[in-house]
Short mmCIF file of N, CA and C in Angstrom, two decimals:
data_model
loop_
_atom_site.label_atom_id
_atom_site.label_comp_id
_atom_site.label_asym_id
_atom_site.label_seq_id
_atom_site.Cartn_x
_atom_site.Cartn_y
_atom_site.Cartn_z
N UNK H 7 170.03 99.35 -1.68
CA UNK H 7 170.39 98.06 -2.24
C UNK H 7 169.97 96.92 -1.31
N UNK H 8 170.24 97.07 -0.01
CA UNK H 8 169.94 96.00 0.93
C UNK H 8 168.48 96.01 1.37
N UNK H 9 167.74 97.07 1.01
CA UNK H 9 166.34 97.13 1.41
C UNK H 9 165.51 96.03 0.76
N UNK H 10 165.97 95.49 -0.36
CA UNK H 10 165.21 94.46 -1.06
C UNK H 10 165.48 93.06 -0.51
N UNK H 11 166.33 92.97 0.50
CA UNK H 11 166.65 91.66 1.07
C UNK H 11 165.48 91.12 1.86
N UNK H 12 165.34 89.80 1.90
CA UNK H 12 164.28 89.24 2.72
C UNK H 12 164.58 89.52 4.19
N UNK H 13 163.54 89.68 4.98
CA UNK H 13 163.74 89.92 6.40
C UNK H 13 164.35 88.69 7.05
N UNK H 14 165.29 88.93 7.92
CA UNK H 14 165.93 87.82 8.62
C UNK H 14 164.94 87.28 9.65
N UNK H 15 164.56 86.04 9.49
CA UNK H 15 163.54 85.47 10.37
C UNK H 15 164.01 85.37 11.81
N UNK H 16 165.33 85.28 12.01
CA UNK H 16 165.82 85.14 13.37
C UNK H 16 165.89 86.47 14.13
N UNK H 17 165.57 87.59 13.45
CA UNK H 17 165.57 88.88 14.13
C UNK H 17 164.12 89.25 14.43
N UNK H 18 163.83 89.38 15.70
CA UNK H 18 162.50 89.78 16.15
C UNK H 18 162.25 91.23 15.73
N UNK H 19 161.14 91.47 15.04
CA UNK H 19 160.85 92.81 14.54
C UNK H 19 160.62 93.81 15.69
N UNK H 20 160.12 93.35 16.82
CA UNK H 20 159.94 94.24 17.97
C UNK H 20 161.30 94.69 18.50
N UNK H 21 162.26 93.77 18.56
CA UNK H 21 163.62 94.12 19.00
C UNK H 21 164.25 95.11 18.03
N UNK H 22 164.01 94.90 16.74
CA UNK H 22 164.55 95.81 15.73
C UNK H 22 163.96 97.21 15.91
N UNK H 23 162.66 97.30 16.17
CA UNK H 23 162.03 98.61 16.40
C UNK H 23 162.63 99.29 17.64
N UNK H 24 162.84 98.52 18.70
CA UNK H 24 163.44 99.09 19.92
C UNK H 24 164.85 99.60 19.64
N UNK H 25 165.62 98.80 18.91
CA UNK H 25 166.99 99.21 18.60
C UNK H 25 166.99 100.45 17.71
N UNK H 26 166.11 100.46 16.72
CA UNK H 26 166.00 101.61 15.82
C UNK H 26 165.66 102.88 16.60
N UNK H 27 164.77 102.76 17.59
CA UNK H 27 164.38 103.94 18.37
C UNK H 27 165.50 104.39 19.32
N UNK H 28 166.51 103.55 19.54
CA UNK H 28 167.62 103.88 20.43
C UNK H 28 168.80 104.54 19.71
N UNK H 29 168.73 104.62 18.38
CA UNK H 29 169.88 105.10 17.60
C UNK H 29 170.35 106.48 18.05
N UNK H 30 169.42 107.43 18.23
CA UNK H 30 169.86 108.79 18.59
C UNK H 30 170.55 108.81 19.96
N UNK H 31 170.08 108.00 20.91
CA UNK H 31 170.74 107.93 22.22
C UNK H 31 172.11 107.27 22.11
N UNK H 32 172.21 106.20 21.30
CA UNK H 32 173.49 105.52 21.11
C UNK H 32 174.51 106.51 20.54
N UNK H 33 174.08 107.27 19.53
CA UNK H 33 174.97 108.24 18.89
C UNK H 33 175.39 109.31 19.89
N UNK H 34 174.44 109.83 20.64
CA UNK H 34 174.76 110.87 21.63
C UNK H 34 175.74 110.34 22.68
N UNK H 35 175.53 109.11 23.13
CA UNK H 35 176.43 108.52 24.13
C UNK H 35 177.83 108.32 23.57
N UNK H 36 177.92 107.87 22.32
CA UNK H 36 179.24 107.66 21.70
C UNK H 36 179.97 108.99 21.54
N UNK H 37 179.26 110.03 21.15
CA UNK H 37 179.87 111.36 21.02
C UNK H 37 180.34 111.85 22.38
N UNK H 38 179.57 111.59 23.41
CA UNK H 38 179.95 111.97 24.76
C UNK H 38 181.24 111.26 25.19
N UNK H 39 181.32 109.96 24.93
CA UNK H 39 182.54 109.19 25.26
C UNK H 39 183.74 109.76 24.52
N UNK H 40 183.56 110.06 23.23
CA UNK H 40 184.67 110.60 22.45
C UNK H 40 185.08 111.98 22.95
N UNK H 41 184.13 112.78 23.35
CA UNK H 41 184.44 114.12 23.89
C UNK H 41 185.26 114.01 25.16
N UNK H 42 184.91 113.06 26.02
CA UNK H 42 185.64 112.87 27.27
C UNK H 42 187.05 112.36 27.02
N UNK H 43 187.22 111.52 26.00
CA UNK H 43 188.53 110.94 25.70
C UNK H 43 189.47 111.93 25.00
N UNK H 44 188.90 112.89 24.31
CA UNK H 44 189.68 113.75 23.43
C UNK H 44 190.15 115.02 24.14
N UNK H 45 191.40 115.39 23.86
CA UNK H 45 191.94 116.65 24.36
C UNK H 45 191.54 117.81 23.47
N UNK H 46 191.19 117.50 22.23
CA UNK H 46 190.77 118.55 21.29
C UNK H 46 189.26 118.48 21.12
N UNK H 47 188.68 119.60 20.73
CA UNK H 47 187.22 119.60 20.55
C UNK H 47 186.86 118.82 19.30
N UNK H 48 185.73 118.15 19.37
CA UNK H 48 185.27 117.38 18.22
C UNK H 48 184.01 118.02 17.68
N UNK H 49 183.79 117.86 16.39
CA UNK H 49 182.61 118.41 15.73
C UNK H 49 181.45 117.44 15.92
N UNK H 50 180.65 117.67 16.95
CA UNK H 50 179.58 116.73 17.27
C UNK H 50 178.50 116.69 16.18
N UNK H 51 178.29 117.79 15.48
CA UNK H 51 177.29 117.79 14.40
C UNK H 51 177.73 116.87 13.27
N UNK H 52 179.00 116.95 12.91
CA UNK H 52 179.53 116.08 11.85
C UNK H 52 179.52 114.62 12.28
N UNK H 53 179.95 114.37 13.52
CA UNK H 53 179.93 113.00 14.03
C UNK H 53 178.51 112.44 14.08
N UNK H 54 177.58 113.26 14.52
CA UNK H 54 176.18 112.83 14.59
C UNK H 54 175.69 112.41 13.21
N UNK H 55 175.99 113.21 12.22
CA UNK H 55 175.58 112.91 10.84
C UNK H 55 176.24 111.61 10.35
N UNK H 56 177.54 111.48 10.61
CA UNK H 56 178.30 110.30 10.17
C UNK H 56 177.79 109.04 10.86
N UNK H 57 177.62 109.09 12.17
CA UNK H 57 177.18 107.93 12.93
C UNK H 57 175.74 107.54 12.57
N UNK H 58 174.87 108.54 12.46
CA UNK H 58 173.47 108.26 12.12
C UNK H 58 173.37 107.64 10.74
N UNK H 59 174.19 108.11 9.82
CA UNK H 59 174.21 107.52 8.48
C UNK H 59 174.63 106.05 8.53
N UNK H 60 175.64 105.75 9.34
CA UNK H 60 176.12 104.37 9.49
C UNK H 60 175.01 103.46 10.02
N UNK H 61 174.16 103.99 10.87
CA UNK H 61 173.11 103.18 11.52
C UNK H 61 171.74 103.36 10.86
N UNK H 62 171.71 103.88 9.65
CA UNK H 62 170.44 104.26 9.04
C UNK H 62 169.66 103.11 8.40
N UNK H 63 170.23 101.93 8.29
CA UNK H 63 169.46 100.86 7.66
C UNK H 63 169.28 99.67 8.59
N UNK H 64 168.18 98.97 8.37
CA UNK H 64 167.84 97.83 9.22
C UNK H 64 168.83 96.68 9.09
N UNK H 65 169.50 96.58 7.95
CA UNK H 65 170.47 95.48 7.77
C UNK H 65 171.60 95.60 8.80
N UNK H 66 172.08 96.81 9.02
CA UNK H 66 173.15 97.02 10.00
C UNK H 66 172.65 96.69 11.40
N UNK H 67 171.50 97.21 11.75
CA UNK H 67 170.96 96.97 13.09
C UNK H 67 170.65 95.49 13.30
N UNK H 68 170.15 94.83 12.27
CA UNK H 68 169.83 93.39 12.36
C UNK H 68 171.07 92.56 12.60
N UNK H 69 172.19 92.95 11.99
CA UNK H 69 173.44 92.21 12.21
C UNK H 69 173.83 92.23 13.68
N UNK H 70 173.67 93.38 14.32
CA UNK H 70 174.00 93.47 15.74
C UNK H 70 173.03 92.63 16.57
N UNK H 71 171.77 92.66 16.23
CA UNK H 71 170.80 91.84 16.99
C UNK H 71 171.10 90.36 16.82
N UNK H 72 171.42 89.93 15.62
CA UNK H 72 171.75 88.51 15.41
C UNK H 72 173.02 88.13 16.17
N UNK H 73 173.99 89.02 16.17
CA UNK H 73 175.26 88.74 16.86
C UNK H 73 175.07 88.58 18.36
N UNK H 74 174.05 89.24 18.91
CA UNK H 74 173.83 89.18 20.35
C UNK H 74 172.50 88.49 20.68
N UNK H 75 172.14 87.52 19.85
CA UNK H 75 170.96 86.66 20.09
C UNK H 75 169.70 87.45 20.41
N UNK H 76 169.51 88.58 19.74
CA UNK H 76 168.29 89.37 19.91
C UNK H 76 168.29 90.30 21.10
N UNK H 77 169.38 90.36 21.86
CA UNK H 77 169.44 91.23 23.03
C UNK H 77 169.67 92.68 22.60
N UNK H 78 168.64 93.49 22.79
CA UNK H 78 168.74 94.91 22.42
C UNK H 78 169.80 95.60 23.28
N UNK H 79 169.84 95.27 24.57
CA UNK H 79 170.79 95.91 25.48
C UNK H 79 172.24 95.65 25.05
N UNK H 80 172.55 94.39 24.72
CA UNK H 80 173.91 94.06 24.29
C UNK H 80 174.22 94.68 22.93
N UNK H 81 173.24 94.73 22.05
CA UNK H 81 173.44 95.34 20.73
C UNK H 81 173.73 96.84 20.88
N UNK H 82 173.03 97.50 21.79
CA UNK H 82 173.25 98.93 22.03
C UNK H 82 174.69 99.18 22.48
N UNK H 83 175.17 98.37 23.42
CA UNK H 83 176.55 98.51 23.91
C UNK H 83 177.54 98.29 22.76
N UNK H 84 177.33 97.24 21.99
CA UNK H 84 178.25 96.91 20.89
C UNK H 84 178.25 98.00 19.82
N UNK H 85 177.09 98.53 19.50
CA UNK H 85 177.02 99.61 18.50
C UNK H 85 177.77 100.83 19.00
N UNK H 86 177.58 101.17 20.27
CA UNK H 86 178.31 102.31 20.84
C UNK H 86 179.81 102.12 20.76
N UNK H 87 180.28 100.91 21.08
CA UNK H 87 181.71 100.60 20.99
C UNK H 87 182.19 100.68 19.54
N UNK H 88 181.36 100.24 18.62
CA UNK H 88 181.72 100.31 17.20
C UNK H 88 181.87 101.75 16.75
N UNK H 89 180.95 102.61 17.16
CA UNK H 89 181.02 104.01 16.76
C UNK H 89 182.29 104.68 17.28
N UNK H 90 182.63 104.38 18.53
CA UNK H 90 183.85 104.94 19.10
C UNK H 90 185.06 104.43 18.33
N UNK H 91 185.10 103.12 18.04
CA UNK H 91 186.22 102.54 17.29
C UNK H 91 186.31 103.15 15.89
N UNK H 92 185.17 103.29 15.21
CA UNK H 92 185.19 103.86 13.86
C UNK H 92 185.79 105.27 13.87
N UNK H 93 185.46 106.04 14.89
CA UNK H 93 186.01 107.40 14.97
C UNK H 93 187.51 107.36 15.27
N UNK H 94 187.90 106.55 16.24
CA UNK H 94 189.31 106.49 16.63
C UNK H 94 190.19 105.92 15.52
N UNK H 95 189.66 104.96 14.77
CA UNK H 95 190.40 104.33 13.67
C UNK H 95 190.35 105.17 12.40
N UNK H 96 189.50 106.20 12.42
CA UNK H 96 189.34 107.12 11.30
C UNK H 96 188.93 106.38 10.02
N UNK H 97 187.89 105.59 10.13
CA UNK H 97 187.45 104.79 8.98
C UNK H 97 187.01 105.65 7.81
N UNK H 98 186.55 106.86 8.08
CA UNK H 98 186.08 107.73 7.00
C UNK H 98 187.19 108.47 6.28
N UNK H 99 188.45 108.31 6.72
CA UNK H 99 189.55 109.03 6.07
C UNK H 99 190.51 108.11 5.31
N UNK H 100 190.20 106.82 5.26
CA UNK H 100 191.10 105.87 4.58
C UNK H 100 191.02 106.11 3.08
N UNK H 101 192.19 106.21 2.45
CA UNK H 101 192.23 106.41 0.99
C UNK H 101 192.94 105.24 0.32
N UNK H 102 192.66 105.07 -0.94
CA UNK H 102 193.31 104.02 -1.72
C UNK H 102 194.82 104.23 -1.73
N UNK H 103 195.23 105.48 -1.86
CA UNK H 103 196.66 105.79 -1.90
C UNK H 103 197.36 105.35 -0.62
N UNK H 104 196.70 105.55 0.51
CA UNK H 104 197.28 105.20 1.81
C UNK H 104 197.54 103.70 1.94
N UNK H 105 196.66 102.88 1.40
CA UNK H 105 196.74 101.43 1.59
C UNK H 105 197.02 100.68 0.29
N UNK H 106 197.48 101.40 -0.72
CA UNK H 106 197.68 100.80 -2.04
C UNK H 106 198.58 99.56 -2.01
N UNK H 107 199.66 99.63 -1.23
CA UNK H 107 200.60 98.49 -1.20
C UNK H 107 199.91 97.23 -0.67
N UNK H 108 199.00 97.39 0.27
CA UNK H 108 198.27 96.23 0.80
C UNK H 108 197.22 95.74 -0.20
N UNK H 109 196.56 96.67 -0.86
CA UNK H 109 195.55 96.29 -1.85
C UNK H 109 196.20 95.57 -3.03
N UNK H 110 197.39 96.03 -3.39
CA UNK H 110 198.12 95.45 -4.52
C UNK H 110 198.44 93.97 -4.27
N UNK H 111 198.62 93.58 -3.01
CA UNK H 111 198.92 92.18 -2.69
C UNK H 111 197.73 91.27 -2.98
N UNK H 112 196.52 91.85 -3.08
CA UNK H 112 195.34 91.07 -3.43
C UNK H 112 194.79 90.21 -2.30
N UNK H 113 195.08 90.57 -1.07
CA UNK H 113 194.58 89.78 0.06
C UNK H 113 193.10 90.02 0.34
N UNK H 114 192.61 91.21 0.05
CA UNK H 114 191.22 91.57 0.32
C UNK H 114 190.63 92.15 -0.96
N UNK H 115 189.52 91.60 -1.41
CA UNK H 115 188.90 92.15 -2.61
C UNK H 115 187.43 91.72 -2.69
N UNK H 116 186.67 92.46 -3.51
CA UNK H 116 185.27 92.15 -3.77
C UNK H 116 185.22 91.46 -5.11
N UNK H 117 184.49 90.34 -5.15
CA UNK H 117 184.35 89.62 -6.41
C UNK H 117 182.94 89.05 -6.50
N UNK H 118 182.14 89.62 -7.33
CA UNK H 118 180.78 89.17 -7.59
C UNK H 118 179.83 89.50 -6.44
N UNK H 119 178.59 89.03 -6.58
CA UNK H 119 177.53 89.29 -5.61
C UNK H 119 176.77 88.00 -5.36
N UNK H 120 176.17 87.90 -4.15
CA UNK H 120 175.38 86.70 -3.86
C UNK H 120 173.99 86.84 -4.49
N UNK H 121 173.13 85.87 -4.26
CA UNK H 121 171.82 85.88 -4.93
C UNK H 121 170.91 87.00 -4.47
N UNK H 122 171.25 87.68 -3.37
CA UNK H 122 170.47 88.80 -2.89
C UNK H 122 171.09 90.14 -3.31
N UNK H 123 172.16 90.09 -4.09
CA UNK H 123 172.81 91.30 -4.56
C UNK H 123 173.82 91.88 -3.60
N UNK H 124 174.17 91.13 -2.56
CA UNK H 124 175.16 91.61 -1.60
C UNK H 124 176.56 91.29 -2.13
N UNK H 125 177.50 92.19 -1.94
CA UNK H 125 178.87 91.94 -2.42
C UNK H 125 179.54 90.82 -1.63
N UNK H 126 180.34 90.04 -2.33
CA UNK H 126 181.12 88.97 -1.68
C UNK H 126 182.54 89.49 -1.52
N UNK H 127 182.98 89.59 -0.27
CA UNK H 127 184.32 90.09 0.03
C UNK H 127 185.20 88.89 0.37
N UNK H 128 186.32 88.78 -0.33
CA UNK H 128 187.26 87.69 -0.10
C UNK H 128 188.43 88.19 0.74
N UNK H 129 188.81 87.38 1.71
CA UNK H 129 189.97 87.67 2.55
C UNK H 129 190.90 86.49 2.40
N UNK H 130 192.01 86.70 1.72
CA UNK H 130 192.95 85.61 1.49
C UNK H 130 194.36 86.06 1.81
N UNK H 131 195.13 85.14 2.29
CA UNK H 131 196.56 85.43 2.48
C UNK H 131 197.25 84.99 1.21
N UNK H 132 197.46 85.91 0.32
CA UNK H 132 198.08 85.59 -0.97
C UNK H 132 199.57 85.90 -0.97
N UNK H 133 199.86 87.06 -0.54
CA UNK H 133 201.25 87.49 -0.59
C UNK H 133 201.70 87.91 0.79
N UNK H 134 202.76 88.61 0.80
CA UNK H 134 203.32 89.10 2.05
C UNK H 134 202.43 90.21 2.59
N UNK H 135 202.12 90.10 3.87
CA UNK H 135 201.38 91.18 4.52
C UNK H 135 202.42 92.12 5.10
N UNK H 136 202.36 93.35 4.67
CA UNK H 136 203.33 94.33 5.13
C UNK H 136 202.97 94.84 6.51
N UNK H 137 202.63 96.08 6.58
CA UNK H 137 202.27 96.74 7.83
C UNK H 137 200.88 96.24 8.29
N UNK H 138 200.79 95.63 9.48
CA UNK H 138 199.51 95.09 9.94
C UNK H 138 198.41 96.15 10.07
N UNK H 139 198.77 97.36 10.49
CA UNK H 139 197.78 98.42 10.62
C UNK H 139 197.26 98.81 9.23
N UNK H 140 198.16 98.93 8.27
CA UNK H 140 197.74 99.23 6.90
C UNK H 140 196.87 98.12 6.34
N UNK H 141 197.18 96.88 6.69
CA UNK H 141 196.40 95.75 6.21
C UNK H 141 194.96 95.83 6.74
N UNK H 142 194.82 96.16 8.01
CA UNK H 142 193.47 96.29 8.58
C UNK H 142 192.76 97.49 7.94
N UNK H 143 193.48 98.59 7.74
CA UNK H 143 192.87 99.76 7.11
C UNK H 143 192.45 99.43 5.68
N UNK H 144 193.24 98.61 4.98
CA UNK H 144 192.87 98.20 3.63
C UNK H 144 191.60 97.35 3.66
N UNK H 145 191.52 96.44 4.61
CA UNK H 145 190.33 95.61 4.75
C UNK H 145 189.10 96.47 5.04
N UNK H 146 189.24 97.43 5.95
CA UNK H 146 188.13 98.32 6.27
C UNK H 146 187.70 99.09 5.02
N UNK H 147 188.65 99.58 4.24
CA UNK H 147 188.32 100.30 3.01
C UNK H 147 187.54 99.40 2.05
N UNK H 148 187.99 98.17 1.87
CA UNK H 148 187.31 97.24 0.98
C UNK H 148 185.88 96.98 1.48
N UNK H 149 185.73 96.74 2.78
CA UNK H 149 184.40 96.50 3.34
C UNK H 149 183.49 97.72 3.22
N UNK H 150 184.03 98.90 3.47
CA UNK H 150 183.24 100.12 3.38
C UNK H 150 182.77 100.35 1.95
N UNK H 151 183.67 100.12 0.99
CA UNK H 151 183.28 100.32 -0.42
C UNK H 151 182.31 99.24 -0.87
N UNK H 152 182.43 98.05 -0.33
CA UNK H 152 181.54 96.96 -0.72
C UNK H 152 180.11 97.24 -0.29
N UNK H 153 179.93 97.82 0.88
CA UNK H 153 178.56 98.04 1.36
C UNK H 153 177.99 99.40 0.98
N UNK H 154 178.81 100.26 0.37
CA UNK H 154 178.30 101.58 0.00
C UNK H 154 177.55 101.54 -1.32
#
């Protein structure tokens, strides 16, 4: 879906190529960090597949480059930290049932698409926010479904 987007002019294509070629090392480093932090064994094959899938498109990598003014080194560090956070926060296990009460409040939702076909995610404080952790998990679920 995002492959049809115009290239971001502020992202240097050489930096994007360098970052793209670093993906396997970033993933391996993140898995290593998680292995050191964890008392239980982790399935590195599954994590490798999950992390590589997350980093498989140029739109994701370009966002990191733009966020760090084209610095490949800073983008690599940030991506590694993101992968560790995604695993620790268990972003791939969030279910609608788990966060239904937060979704029902209508604070986070997708409504329509922009002119490039990207989903527009709204974040509004409409009602009472219950459990803050559930609220963040609900937001992550909405964002994950919006970009999938």
